[in-house]
Tab-separated table of C-alpha atoms and ligand atoms in Angstrom:
chain	number	residue	atom	x	y	z
A	13	UNK	CA	-2.327	44.167	-9.732
A	14	UNK	CA	-0.466	44.429	-5.966
A	15	UNK	CA	-4.113	44.507	-4.941
A	16	UNK	CA	-5.237	41.300	-6.846
A	17	UNK	CA	-1.792	39.485	-5.116
A	18	UNK	CA	-3.331	40.664	-2.057
A	19	UNK	CA	-6.334	39.920	-1.869
A	20	UNK	CA	-5.466	36.249	-3.806
A	21	UNK	CA	-2.907	35.881	-0.870
A	22	UNK	CA	-5.645	36.322	1.910
A	23	UNK	CA	-7.883	33.424	-0.241
A	24	UNK	CA	-5.157	31.239	-0.307
A	25	UNK	CA	-4.674	31.205	3.400
A	26	UNK	CA	-8.435	30.691	4.167
A	27	UNK	CA	-8.691	28.042	1.736
A	28	UNK	CA	-5.591	26.237	3.915
A	29	UNK	CA	-6.969	27.027	6.923
A	30	UNK	CA	-10.355	25.421	5.851
A	31	UNK	CA	-8.633	22.005	4.577
A	32	UNK	CA	-6.546	21.862	7.815
A	33	UNK	CA	-9.613	21.731	9.452
A	34	UNK	CA	-10.947	19.020	7.476
A	35	UNK	CA	-7.414	17.434	8.047
A	36	UNK	CA	-8.014	17.677	11.722
A	37	UNK	CA	-11.830	16.271	11.847
A	38	UNK	CA	-10.348	13.448	8.827
A	39	UNK	CA	-7.209	12.562	12.093
A	40	UNK	CA	-9.929	12.095	14.882
A	41	UNK	CA	-12.183	9.561	12.238
A	42	UNK	CA	-8.721	7.573	11.853
A	43	UNK	CA	-7.692	7.410	15.553
A	44	UNK	CA	-11.549	6.428	16.020
A	45	UNK	CA	-10.792	3.902	13.070
A	46	UNK	CA	-7.316	2.730	14.860
A	47	UNK	CA	-9.305	2.456	18.040
A	48	UNK	CA	-11.333	0.274	16.858
A	49	UNK	CA	-8.932	-2.190	14.633
A	50	UNK	CA	-6.394	-2.779	18.410
A	51	UNK	CA	-8.345	-1.729	21.516
A	52	UNK	CA	-11.931	-0.972	21.276
A	53	UNK	CA	-13.879	-3.789	23.239
A	54	UNK	CA	-16.694	-5.870	21.501
A	55	UNK	CA	-19.415	-4.761	23.024
A	56	UNK	CA	-18.814	-0.941	21.614
A	57	UNK	CA	-18.797	-1.495	17.919
A	58	UNK	CA	-22.952	0.029	17.696
A	59	UNK	CA	-21.617	2.941	20.162
A	60	UNK	CA	-18.584	3.335	17.377
A	61	UNK	CA	-20.507	2.912	14.212
A	62	UNK	CA	-22.747	6.254	15.074
A	63	UNK	CA	-19.187	8.418	15.982
A	64	UNK	CA	-18.130	7.238	13.111
A	65	UNK	CA	-20.651	7.972	10.821
A	66	UNK	CA	-21.494	11.206	12.386
A	67	UNK	CA	-17.389	12.000	12.115
A	68	UNK	CA	-18.055	10.819	8.703
A	69	UNK	CA	-20.923	13.156	7.892
A	70	UNK	CA	-18.955	16.165	9.157
A	71	UNK	CA	-15.815	15.383	7.099
A	72	UNK	CA	-18.178	15.228	3.621
A	73	UNK	CA	-19.418	18.657	4.644
A	74	UNK	CA	-15.989	20.462	4.938
A	75	UNK	CA	-14.953	18.407	1.909
A	76	UNK	CA	-18.272	19.731	-0.576
A	77	UNK	CA	-18.577	22.806	1.534
A	78	UNK	CA	-19.869	25.351	-1.483
A	79	UNK	CA	-17.387	28.951	-0.161
A	80	UNK	CA	-14.095	26.463	-0.076
A	81	UNK	CA	-15.633	25.704	-3.352
A	82	UNK	CA	-16.414	29.290	-4.909
A	83	UNK	CA	-12.794	30.194	-2.959
A	84	UNK	CA	-10.708	27.370	-4.983
A	85	UNK	CA	-12.063	28.098	-8.464
A	86	UNK	CA	-10.833	32.489	-8.296
A	87	UNK	CA	-7.787	31.197	-6.728
A	88	UNK	CA	-7.327	28.679	-9.737
A	89	UNK	CA	-8.056	31.641	-12.010
A	90	UNK	CA	-6.014	34.201	-10.065
A	91	UNK	CA	-2.388	35.472	-9.943
A	92	UNK	CA	-1.033	32.650	-7.171
A	93	UNK	CA	-1.521	29.479	-10.107
A	94	UNK	CA	0.490	30.450	-12.325
A	95	UNK	CA	2.799	32.774	-10.122
A	96	UNK	CA	3.079	31.658	-6.485
A	97	UNK	CA	5.394	28.980	-5.046
A	98	UNK	CA	5.574	25.752	-6.483
A	99	UNK	CA	3.657	24.815	-3.075
A	100	UNK	CA	0.959	27.152	-3.348
A	101	UNK	CA	0.315	26.016	-7.389
A	102	UNK	CA	0.318	22.876	-6.179
A	103	UNK	CA	-2.243	23.236	-3.301
A	104	UNK	CA	-4.545	25.524	-5.189
A	105	UNK	CA	-4.307	22.569	-8.666
A	106	UNK	CA	-4.767	19.833	-6.407
A	107	UNK	CA	-7.651	21.043	-3.934
A	108	UNK	CA	-9.475	22.215	-6.422
A	109	UNK	CA	-9.236	18.583	-8.148
A	110	UNK	CA	-10.298	16.836	-4.847
A	111	UNK	CA	-13.111	18.828	-4.278
A	112	UNK	CA	-14.600	18.753	-7.991
A	113	UNK	CA	-13.963	15.576	-7.628
A	114	UNK	CA	-16.835	15.359	-4.796
A	115	UNK	CA	-18.809	17.623	-5.832
A	116	UNK	CA	-19.471	16.026	-8.525
A	117	UNK	CA	-20.703	12.870	-6.597
A	118	UNK	CA	-24.547	13.215	-6.379
A	119	UNK	CA	-25.536	12.757	-3.052
A	120	UNK	CA	-27.326	9.745	-3.533
A	121	UNK	CA	-24.229	7.951	-4.835
A	122	UNK	CA	-22.517	8.840	-2.214
A	123	UNK	CA	-25.305	7.116	0.032
A	124	UNK	CA	-25.720	4.320	-1.950
A	125	UNK	CA	-22.180	3.395	-2.480
A	126	UNK	CA	-21.907	3.572	1.522
A	127	UNK	CA	-24.911	1.335	2.173
A	128	UNK	CA	-23.718	-0.872	-0.383
A	129	UNK	CA	-20.037	-1.347	0.897
A	130	UNK	CA	-21.018	-1.632	3.906
A	131	UNK	CA	-23.659	-4.772	3.374
A	132	UNK	CA	-21.230	-6.282	0.573
A	133	UNK	CA	-18.330	-6.916	2.742
A	134	UNK	CA	-20.503	-8.229	5.217
A	135	UNK	CA	-22.167	-10.204	2.464
A	136	UNK	CA	-18.259	-10.877	1.155
A	137	UNK	CA	-17.387	-12.199	5.309
A	138	UNK	CA	-20.580	-14.858	4.761
A	139	UNK	CA	-19.464	-16.091	1.309
A	140	UNK	CA	-16.171	-16.135	1.924
A	141	UNK	CA	-16.823	-19.212	5.074
A	142	UNK	CA	-19.223	-20.810	2.716
A	143	UNK	CA	-16.815	-20.835	-0.289
A	144	UNK	CA	-20.517	-19.808	-1.774
A	145	UNK	CA	-19.946	-17.084	-4.876
A	146	UNK	CA	-23.116	-16.517	-5.385
A	147	UNK	CA	-23.917	-15.585	-1.938
A	148	UNK	CA	-21.871	-12.011	-2.974
A	149	UNK	CA	-21.991	-12.255	-6.690
A	150	UNK	CA	-25.000	-10.088	-6.259
A	151	UNK	CA	-23.743	-7.520	-3.848
A	152	UNK	CA	-20.913	-7.386	-6.409
A	153	UNK	CA	-23.037	-6.475	-9.742
A	154	UNK	CA	-24.410	-3.503	-7.557
A	155	UNK	CA	-21.158	-2.101	-6.249
A	156	UNK	CA	-19.220	-2.525	-9.199
A	157	UNK	CA	-22.588	-0.631	-11.385
A	158	UNK	CA	-22.325	2.101	-8.275
A	159	UNK	CA	-18.506	2.216	-9.330
A	160	UNK	CA	-19.294	3.165	-12.620
A	161	UNK	CA	-21.082	5.592	-12.276
A	162	UNK	CA	-18.961	7.344	-9.857
A	163	UNK	CA	-16.361	6.725	-12.343
A	164	UNK	CA	-18.297	8.574	-15.059
A	165	UNK	CA	-19.384	11.541	-12.218
A	166	UNK	CA	-16.647	11.917	-11.061
A	167	UNK	CA	-14.276	12.273	-14.121
A	168	UNK	CA	-15.929	12.646	-17.368
A	169	UNK	CA	-13.377	12.878	-19.072
A	170	UNK	CA	-11.284	9.554	-18.268
A	171	UNK	CA	-11.924	6.282	-19.334
A	172	UNK	CA	-14.057	4.581	-15.802
A	173	UNK	CA	-11.598	2.300	-14.555
A	174	UNK	CA	-8.518	5.025	-15.346
A	175	UNK	CA	-11.057	7.657	-12.603
A	176	UNK	CA	-11.195	4.984	-10.132
A	177	UNK	CA	-7.486	4.811	-10.281
A	178	UNK	CA	-7.734	8.115	-9.915
A	179	UNK	CA	-8.650	7.718	-6.009
A	180	UNK	CA	-5.558	6.039	-4.876
A	181	UNK	CA	-3.000	6.880	-7.493
A	182	UNK	CA	-3.765	9.953	-9.131
A	183	UNK	CA	-1.780	10.287	-13.215
A	184	UNK	CA	-2.190	6.590	-13.693
A	185	UNK	CA	-3.566	5.820	-16.916
A	186	UNK	CA	-4.647	1.972	-17.767
A	187	UNK	CA	-3.029	2.151	-20.949
A	188	UNK	CA	0.868	2.353	-19.551
A	189	UNK	CA	0.431	0.692	-16.006
A	190	UNK	CA	-0.967	-2.352	-18.290
A	191	UNK	CA	1.694	-2.553	-21.113
A	192	UNK	CA	4.699	-2.282	-17.956
A	193	UNK	CA	2.873	-4.966	-16.251
A	194	UNK	CA	2.505	-7.054	-19.458
A	195	UNK	CA	6.475	-6.998	-19.307
A	196	UNK	CA	6.605	-7.786	-16.154
A	197	UNK	CA	4.638	-11.017	-15.976
A	198	UNK	CA	6.669	-12.263	-18.860
A	199	UNK	CA	9.603	-11.859	-16.653
A	200	UNK	CA	8.193	-13.493	-13.258
A	201	UNK	CA	5.875	-16.570	-14.558
A	202	UNK	CA	8.824	-18.212	-15.926
A	203	UNK	CA	11.312	-16.893	-12.975
A	204	UNK	CA	8.648	-18.908	-10.691
A	205	UNK	CA	8.977	-21.749	-12.999
A	206	UNK	CA	12.299	-22.247	-12.489
A	207	UNK	CA	12.517	-21.402	-8.548
A	208	UNK	CA	9.735	-24.188	-8.417
A	209	UNK	CA	11.439	-27.012	-10.667
A	210	UNK	CA	14.544	-26.262	-8.912
A	211	UNK	CA	16.804	-29.185	-7.248
A	212	UNK	CA	18.284	-26.624	-5.009
A	213	UNK	CA	14.987	-25.543	-2.277
A	214	UNK	CA	15.399	-22.826	0.437
A	215	UNK	CA	14.922	-24.993	3.951
A	216	UNK	CA	12.267	-22.378	5.644
A	217	UNK	CA	12.225	-24.512	8.568
A	218	UNK	CA	14.384	-22.064	10.858
A	219	UNK	CA	11.632	-19.380	10.175
A	220	UNK	CA	8.859	-22.274	12.103
A	221	UNK	CA	10.692	-22.461	15.325
A	222	UNK	CA	9.646	-21.100	18.728
A	223	UNK	CA	9.483	-17.751	18.622
A	224	UNK	CA	8.250	-15.966	22.314
A	225	UNK	CA	5.127	-13.158	21.705
A	226	UNK	CA	6.910	-11.463	24.338
A	227	UNK	CA	10.578	-11.412	22.889
A	228	UNK	CA	9.210	-11.168	19.516
A	229	UNK	CA	8.039	-7.563	20.659
A	230	UNK	CA	11.007	-6.174	22.024
A	231	UNK	CA	12.916	-7.548	19.078
A	232	UNK	CA	10.795	-6.446	15.988
A	233	UNK	CA	10.437	-2.458	17.866
A	234	UNK	CA	14.369	-2.095	18.154
A	235	UNK	CA	14.575	-3.204	14.021
A	236	UNK	CA	12.150	-0.670	13.464
A	237	UNK	CA	13.625	2.276	15.648
A	238	UNK	CA	16.835	1.092	14.072
A	239	UNK	CA	15.921	2.049	10.640
A	240	UNK	CA	14.659	5.137	11.575
A	241	UNK	CA	10.516	5.040	13.408
A	242	UNK	CA	10.193	7.370	16.332
A	243	UNK	CA	8.595	6.282	18.593
A	244	UNK	CA	8.284	9.345	20.395
A	245	UNK	CA	5.942	10.476	17.425
A	246	UNK	CA	4.570	7.043	16.715
A	247	UNK	CA	3.362	3.200	17.890
A	248	UNK	CA	3.288	-0.441	17.912
A	249	UNK	CA	-0.031	-2.331	18.940
A	250	UNK	CA	-1.882	-5.571	18.082
A	251	UNK	CA	-4.241	-5.970	15.614
A	252	UNK	CA	-5.632	-8.931	13.133
A	253	UNK	CA	-5.243	-7.114	9.558
A	254	UNK	CA	-2.265	-4.608	10.346
A	255	UNK	CA	-2.294	-1.394	9.203
A	256	UNK	CA	-0.809	1.985	9.281
A	257	UNK	CA	-2.630	5.154	10.343
A	258	UNK	CA	-1.843	8.872	10.715
A	259	UNK	CA	-4.062	10.737	13.750
A	260	UNK	CA	-1.706	13.675	13.820
A	261	UNK	CA	1.191	15.355	12.684
A	262	UNK	CA	3.421	13.849	15.804
A	263	UNK	CA	0.929	10.040	16.139
A	264	UNK	CA	2.098	7.413	13.345
A	265	UNK	CA	0.371	4.129	14.586
A	266	UNK	CA	1.810	1.374	13.170
A	267	UNK	CA	0.072	-2.631	13.835
A	268	UNK	CA	1.226	-6.352	13.436
A	269	UNK	CA	0.118	-9.719	14.523
A	270	UNK	CA	1.748	-12.355	16.461
A	271	UNK	CA	2.456	-15.713	15.433
A	272	UNK	CA	4.856	-17.840	17.860
A	273	UNK	CA	5.645	-20.520	15.611
A	274	UNK	CA	7.083	-18.163	12.081
A	275	UNK	CA	9.084	-15.703	13.122
A	276	UNK	CA	8.579	-13.066	9.530
A	277	UNK	CA	4.689	-12.141	10.247
A	278	UNK	CA	5.628	-10.013	12.446
A	279	UNK	CA	9.434	-9.189	11.760
A	280	UNK	CA	8.061	-8.412	8.506
A	281	UNK	CA	5.064	-7.065	9.196
A	282	UNK	CA	6.465	-4.242	11.279
A	283	UNK	CA	9.363	-3.425	8.594
A	284	UNK	CA	6.116	-3.130	5.737
A	285	UNK	CA	4.596	-1.029	8.598
A	286	UNK	CA	7.153	0.985	9.743
A	287	UNK	CA	8.177	1.828	5.753
A	288	UNK	CA	4.757	3.443	5.889
A	289	UNK	CA	5.264	5.092	8.922
A	290	UNK	CA	8.663	6.643	8.190
A	291	UNK	CA	7.341	8.018	5.003
A	292	UNK	CA	4.310	9.654	6.937
A	293	UNK	CA	6.822	11.064	9.834
A	294	UNK	CA	8.994	12.485	6.833
A	295	UNK	CA	6.460	14.638	5.497
A	296	UNK	CA	6.883	17.667	5.809
A	297	UNK	CA	4.979	19.248	9.219
A	298	UNK	CA	5.013	23.106	8.086
A	299	UNK	CA	2.470	21.403	5.209
A	300	UNK	CA	0.264	18.654	7.056
A	301	UNK	CA	-3.452	18.304	5.668
A	302	UNK	CA	-1.936	20.378	2.342
A	303	UNK	CA	-1.066	18.556	-0.438
A	304	UNK	CA	2.790	19.125	-0.054
A	305	UNK	CA	2.618	17.081	3.488
A	306	UNK	CA	0.539	14.955	2.028
A	307	UNK	CA	1.785	11.454	0.275
A	308	UNK	CA	1.663	11.351	-3.447
A	309	UNK	CA	-0.128	8.071	-3.769
A	310	UNK	CA	-0.554	4.285	-2.713
A	311	UNK	CA	1.531	3.335	-5.121
A	312	UNK	CA	4.524	5.466	-3.868
A	313	UNK	CA	3.043	4.792	-0.221
A	314	UNK	CA	3.798	1.011	-1.072
A	315	UNK	CA	7.320	1.401	-2.824
A	316	UNK	CA	8.435	2.364	1.222
A	317	UNK	CA	6.850	-0.193	2.941
A	318	UNK	CA	7.733	-2.401	0.811
A	319	UNK	CA	11.953	-1.095	-0.091
A	320	UNK	CA	12.207	-2.007	3.736
A	321	UNK	CA	10.376	-4.909	4.276
A	322	UNK	CA	11.885	-6.950	1.146
A	323	UNK	CA	14.587	-4.696	-0.439
A	324	UNK	CA	16.350	-4.042	3.037
A	325	UNK	CA	14.667	-6.907	5.016
A	326	UNK	CA	15.603	-9.700	2.584
A	327	UNK	CA	18.941	-8.445	2.147
A	328	UNK	CA	22.004	-10.129	3.183
A	329	UNK	CA	23.975	-7.398	4.062
A	330	UNK	CA	21.009	-6.092	6.837
A	331	UNK	CA	21.159	-9.783	8.266
A	332	UNK	CA	24.883	-9.578	9.187
A	333	UNK	CA	23.488	-6.992	11.197
A	334	UNK	CA	20.562	-8.400	12.233
A	335	UNK	CA	20.997	-12.340	13.237
A	336	UNK	CA	23.080	-11.287	15.645
A	337	UNK	CA	20.238	-9.267	17.262
A	338	UNK	CA	18.006	-12.050	16.612
A	339	UNK	CA	20.357	-14.411	18.218
A	340	UNK	CA	20.866	-12.552	21.304
A	341	UNK	CA	16.504	-12.442	21.614
A	342	UNK	CA	15.797	-15.806	20.973
A	343	UNK	CA	19.498	-17.556	22.157
A	344	UNK	CA	17.646	-21.002	22.159
A	345	UNK	CA	15.829	-21.029	19.358
A	346	UNK	CA	18.928	-20.139	16.903
A	347	UNK	CA	21.578	-21.485	18.623
A	348	UNK	CA	22.801	-23.887	15.401
A	349	UNK	CA	22.145	-21.543	13.057
A	350	UNK	CA	24.075	-18.313	11.060
A	351	UNK	CA	23.104	-15.722	9.114
A	352	UNK	CA	23.570	-17.661	6.138
A	353	UNK	CA	20.989	-19.779	6.639
A	354	UNK	CA	18.574	-17.180	7.904
A	355	UNK	CA	19.005	-15.120	4.846
A	356	UNK	CA	18.130	-18.093	2.237
A	357	UNK	CA	15.586	-19.049	4.571
A	358	UNK	CA	13.240	-15.782	3.931
A	359	UNK	CA	13.915	-16.336	-0.387
A	360	UNK	CA	11.770	-19.470	-0.119
A	361	UNK	CA	9.403	-19.331	-3.154
A	362	UNK	CA	5.911	-20.715	-3.109
A	363	UNK	CA	3.267	-20.740	-4.901
A	364	UNK	CA	-0.196	-20.550	-3.074
A	365	UNK	CA	-3.774	-19.533	-3.620
A	366	UNK	CA	-3.677	-17.012	-1.002
A	367	UNK	CA	-2.479	-13.483	-2.263
A	368	UNK	CA	-2.087	-12.777	1.615
A	369	UNK	CA	0.839	-15.898	2.380
A	370	UNK	CA	2.594	-14.979	-0.949
A	371	UNK	CA	6.079	-14.839	-1.179
A	372	UNK	CA	7.721	-11.835	-2.864
A	373	UNK	CA	7.986	-13.090	-6.461
A	374	UNK	CA	4.412	-14.369	-6.839
A	375	UNK	CA	2.569	-11.585	-5.225
A	376	UNK	CA	2.465	-9.509	-8.376
A	377	UNK	CA	0.911	-12.326	-10.225
A	378	UNK	CA	-2.062	-12.043	-7.978
A	379	UNK	CA	-2.044	-8.547	-8.509
A	380	UNK	CA	-1.886	-8.572	-12.164
A	381	UNK	CA	-4.672	-11.070	-11.740
A	382	UNK	CA	-7.011	-8.491	-10.098
A	383	UNK	CA	-5.764	-5.925	-12.017
A	384	UNK	CA	-6.938	-7.388	-15.398
A	385	UNK	CA	-10.102	-8.551	-14.144
A	386	UNK	CA	-11.375	-5.864	-12.768
A	387	UNK	CA	-10.554	-3.485	-15.421
A	388	UNK	CA	-12.719	-5.245	-17.600
A	389	UNK	CA	-15.366	-5.768	-15.550
A	390	UNK	CA	-15.455	-2.234	-15.421
A	391	UNK	CA	-14.797	-1.347	-18.816
A	392	UNK	CA	-17.876	-3.891	-19.485
A	393	UNK	CA	-15.888	-6.477	-21.019
A	394	UNK	CA	-16.219	-8.893	-18.355
A	395	UNK	CA	-20.101	-9.845	-16.963
A	396	UNK	CA	-19.161	-9.912	-12.923
A	397	UNK	CA	-20.992	-13.553	-12.907
A	398	UNK	CA	-17.886	-14.514	-15.021
A	399	UNK	CA	-15.654	-13.745	-12.344
A	400	UNK	CA	-14.833	-17.290	-10.795
A	401	UNK	CA	-14.096	-18.554	-14.118
A	402	UNK	CA	-12.044	-16.127	-15.350
A	403	UNK	CA	-10.257	-16.133	-12.476
A	404	UNK	CA	-9.210	-19.552	-12.026
A	405	UNK	CA	-8.191	-19.401	-15.755
A	406	UNK	CA	-6.197	-17.362	-15.747
A	407	UNK	CA	-4.332	-18.104	-12.218
A	408	UNK	CA	-3.756	-21.676	-13.606
A	409	UNK	CA	-1.884	-20.229	-16.276
A	410	UNK	CA	0.118	-18.051	-14.444
A	411	UNK	CA	0.285	-20.624	-11.202
A	412	UNK	CA	0.242	-23.813	-12.450
A	413	UNK	CA	-2.456	-25.113	-10.478
A	414	UNK	CA	-6.081	-24.230	-10.043
A	415	UNK	CA	-7.834	-22.804	-6.887
A	416	UNK	CA	-9.631	-25.915	-5.316
A	417	UNK	CA	-12.953	-23.317	-4.898
A	418	UNK	CA	-14.098	-20.071	-4.503
A	419	UNK	CA	-12.863	-19.092	-0.745
A	420	UNK	CA	-9.230	-19.988	-2.553
A	421	UNK	CA	-10.050	-17.760	-5.556
A	422	UNK	CA	-13.218	-15.284	-6.158
A	423	UNK	CA	-13.703	-14.361	-2.523
A	424	UNK	CA	-10.138	-14.226	-1.407
A	425	UNK	CA	-10.041	-10.638	-0.765
A	426	UNK	CA	-12.311	-7.845	0.783
A	427	UNK	CA	-11.045	-5.024	-1.435
A	428	UNK	CA	-14.416	-5.237	-3.845
A	429	UNK	CA	-17.214	-6.193	-1.237
A	430	UNK	CA	-15.706	-2.519	0.072
A	431	UNK	CA	-15.777	-0.637	-3.531
A	432	UNK	CA	-11.744	-0.572	-3.907
A	433	UNK	CA	-11.827	-0.776	-6.931
A	434	UNK	CA	-8.697	0.446	-9.139
A	435	UNK	CA	-6.577	-0.049	-5.782
A	436	UNK	CA	-5.019	-3.457	-6.762
A	437	UNK	CA	-2.554	-1.842	-9.076
A	438	UNK	CA	-1.274	0.295	-6.286
A	439	UNK	CA	0.585	-2.965	-4.688
A	440	UNK	CA	2.233	-3.429	-7.698
A	441	UNK	CA	3.265	-0.440	-8.794
A	442	UNK	CA	5.016	-0.122	-4.800
A	443	UNK	CA	6.948	-2.917	-5.651
A	444	UNK	CA	7.685	-1.329	-9.338
A	445	UNK	CA	8.802	2.151	-7.887
A	446	UNK	CA	10.428	0.328	-4.666
A	447	UNK	CA	13.230	-1.511	-6.509
A	448	UNK	CA	13.627	1.284	-9.094
A	449	UNK	CA	14.120	3.854	-6.159
A	450	UNK	CA	16.353	1.486	-3.862
A	451	UNK	CA	18.774	0.778	-7.021
A	452	UNK	CA	18.883	4.891	-7.598
A	453	UNK	CA	19.799	5.052	-3.645
A	454	UNK	CA	22.654	2.492	-4.060
A	455	UNK	CA	24.534	4.170	-7.609
A	456	UNK	CA	24.120	7.396	-5.832
A	457	UNK	CA	25.213	5.950	-2.307
A	458	UNK	CA	27.220	2.886	-2.543
A	459	UNK	CA	28.563	2.655	0.855
A	460	UNK	CA	24.912	1.977	1.721
A	461	UNK	CA	24.990	-1.884	1.716
A	462	UNK	CA	28.085	-1.556	4.355
A	463	UNK	CA	26.114	0.745	6.463
A	464	UNK	CA	23.255	-1.523	6.877
A	465	UNK	CA	25.522	-4.542	7.984
A	466	UNK	CA	26.923	-2.504	10.545
A	467	UNK	CA	22.896	-1.526	11.113
A	468	UNK	CA	22.768	1.728	10.284
A	469	UNK	CA	19.613	3.095	7.687
A	470	UNK	CA	20.353	7.296	7.848
A	471	UNK	CA	22.200	7.691	4.817
A	472	UNK	CA	19.671	5.576	3.052
A	473	UNK	CA	16.321	6.933	4.937
A	474	UNK	CA	18.141	10.740	4.407
A	475	UNK	CA	18.110	10.095	0.182
A	476	UNK	CA	14.205	8.680	0.311
A	477	UNK	CA	12.792	11.710	2.982
A	478	UNK	CA	14.450	14.544	0.457
A	479	UNK	CA	13.704	12.492	-3.072
A	480	UNK	CA	10.646	10.995	-1.829
A	481	UNK	CA	8.899	12.292	1.519
A	482	UNK	CA	10.024	16.337	1.284
A	483	UNK	CA	7.847	15.985	-2.348
A	484	UNK	CA	4.809	15.114	-0.694
A	485	UNK	CA	1.893	15.801	-3.797
A	486	UNK	CA	3.487	18.223	-5.331
A	487	UNK	CA	4.227	15.703	-8.064
A	488	UNK	CA	2.197	12.507	-9.091
A	489	UNK	CA	4.201	9.495	-8.546
A	490	UNK	CA	5.894	8.696	-12.409
A	491	UNK	CA	7.140	11.662	-12.612
A	492	UNK	CA	8.524	11.630	-9.054
A	493	UNK	CA	10.151	8.274	-9.180
A	494	UNK	CA	11.269	9.733	-12.550
A	495	UNK	CA	13.070	12.652	-11.031
A	496	UNK	CA	14.475	10.268	-8.350
A	497	UNK	CA	15.581	8.098	-10.051
A	498	UNK	CA	16.667	10.049	-13.631
A	499	UNK	CA	14.813	7.077	-15.392
A	500	UNK	CA	11.075	6.614	-16.980
A	501	UNK	CA	9.545	4.008	-14.713
A	502	UNK	CA	10.796	0.232	-16.033
A	503	UNK	CA	9.792	-3.203	-14.149
A	504	UNK	CA	13.440	-3.686	-15.472
A	505	UNK	CA	14.791	-3.184	-11.768
A	506	UNK	CA	12.253	-5.462	-9.839
A	507	UNK	CA	12.549	-8.057	-12.265
A	508	UNK	CA	16.731	-7.480	-11.813
A	509	UNK	CA	16.720	-7.467	-7.948
A	510	UNK	CA	14.091	-11.126	-7.910
A	511	UNK	CA	16.579	-12.844	-10.313
A	512	UNK	CA	19.748	-11.317	-8.190
A	513	UNK	CA	18.118	-12.305	-5.004
A	514	UNK	CA	15.940	-15.429	-5.737
A	515	UNK	CA	18.338	-17.302	-8.583
A	516	UNK	CA	21.157	-17.949	-6.447
A	517	UNK	CA	18.722	-19.029	-3.506
A	518	UNK	CA	17.381	-21.678	-5.918
A	519	UNK	CA	20.700	-23.111	-7.547
A	520	UNK	CA	20.910	-20.568	-10.456
B	13	LIG	ZN1	1.741	-1.821	2.817
């Protein structure tokens, strides 16, 4: 028996080394990707594509190395899978799960999908520019069909949509997500109506004054550092489509775009990405590259970004601290303003066709629409050709307006043409988790709002570090949030939080 344990421990160490080496290669891939979107000169694109493809092939070979597969199968049947530490057990279970998923995909399918997604994104850019659905439809038809094939191969016991969601939100199932989303929609549709029909409308002109970019840069860096983003282990750069990417245990890259006539673009963009960055910087360094040191899911990741962006950044207490800083940074622009006016300006609800421009209240309606439509297509209940009409009908039912053309409707997002199907629900799950986590943090530490007003965020961040970040991927999102909050996952706290903040701003 002691021999069996010693053998298993040796084999576990080898499996971890292998996974760490894969993570190291993937981190180089991430660094190249970051560079491509922030620094790379335009003419370097061709060679960069070759570099990226070469690395992707290396990473894929590591991820499907049969030696690692055999090792993981033996470990799963050995003593450590039952009697190892919780981290060891989770590592064996999850490395095996990930490996088996990859190994079940035929190489032909992986290649065809990669090609279809590159071509699909190019077709999408042209189709969107021309507002022409027919230019994209054949590509989307092919991508949905390949993704159905992927779903059936990788997790054959699951419904196709559940299998696809597993790539982004492990353990999530359509039936339970749809139930929570259904109740959320029932609460949000009437809330949006009340805001739109309200006599009182928050005036957001204050946000549309002169905010010189160089001053914004210093200001948002100060805010990001203050909430806890460690600039010794990360940096902020400029890009067109902001993201957060990790290139190593001490190297977290956040990005933003700037609008000198609209402060929220960079301020909330940076608070959002810094929220992602705080999660990455809070993961366990001793397990870097292994499941206990990885994020639990995209939904949990988004809960961290949304919590800092919306539940901190749009809170009145936050502006008690932040407004004097803002006025010191932009003295002429904000000479006649105050914290109350600033806070109220941030709470304007304005239904619009474009998801990425949506306010906090209508945003989830955009997501739930995409979730229902993509699931119907994957399950064969809706034909790809019927997507534009289904989109517009649902949009009109939820928002009371009809998109004037497909560029403002079904063609607006890159996700489907990039093969990201089953990804959209993680945005709204993140919002739901964020409100539930914030409620629990406030119940546990009632002093948090007062600290926020004084520009102190360490109690809140400390609670998130312990309850969320340190857990890594050892729990799936729903058990993680349930354990952290002592409550089953529910849309209730998100609805409460939206009503509490947006009602008074609209006079109800
Ligand atoms: Zn995000």
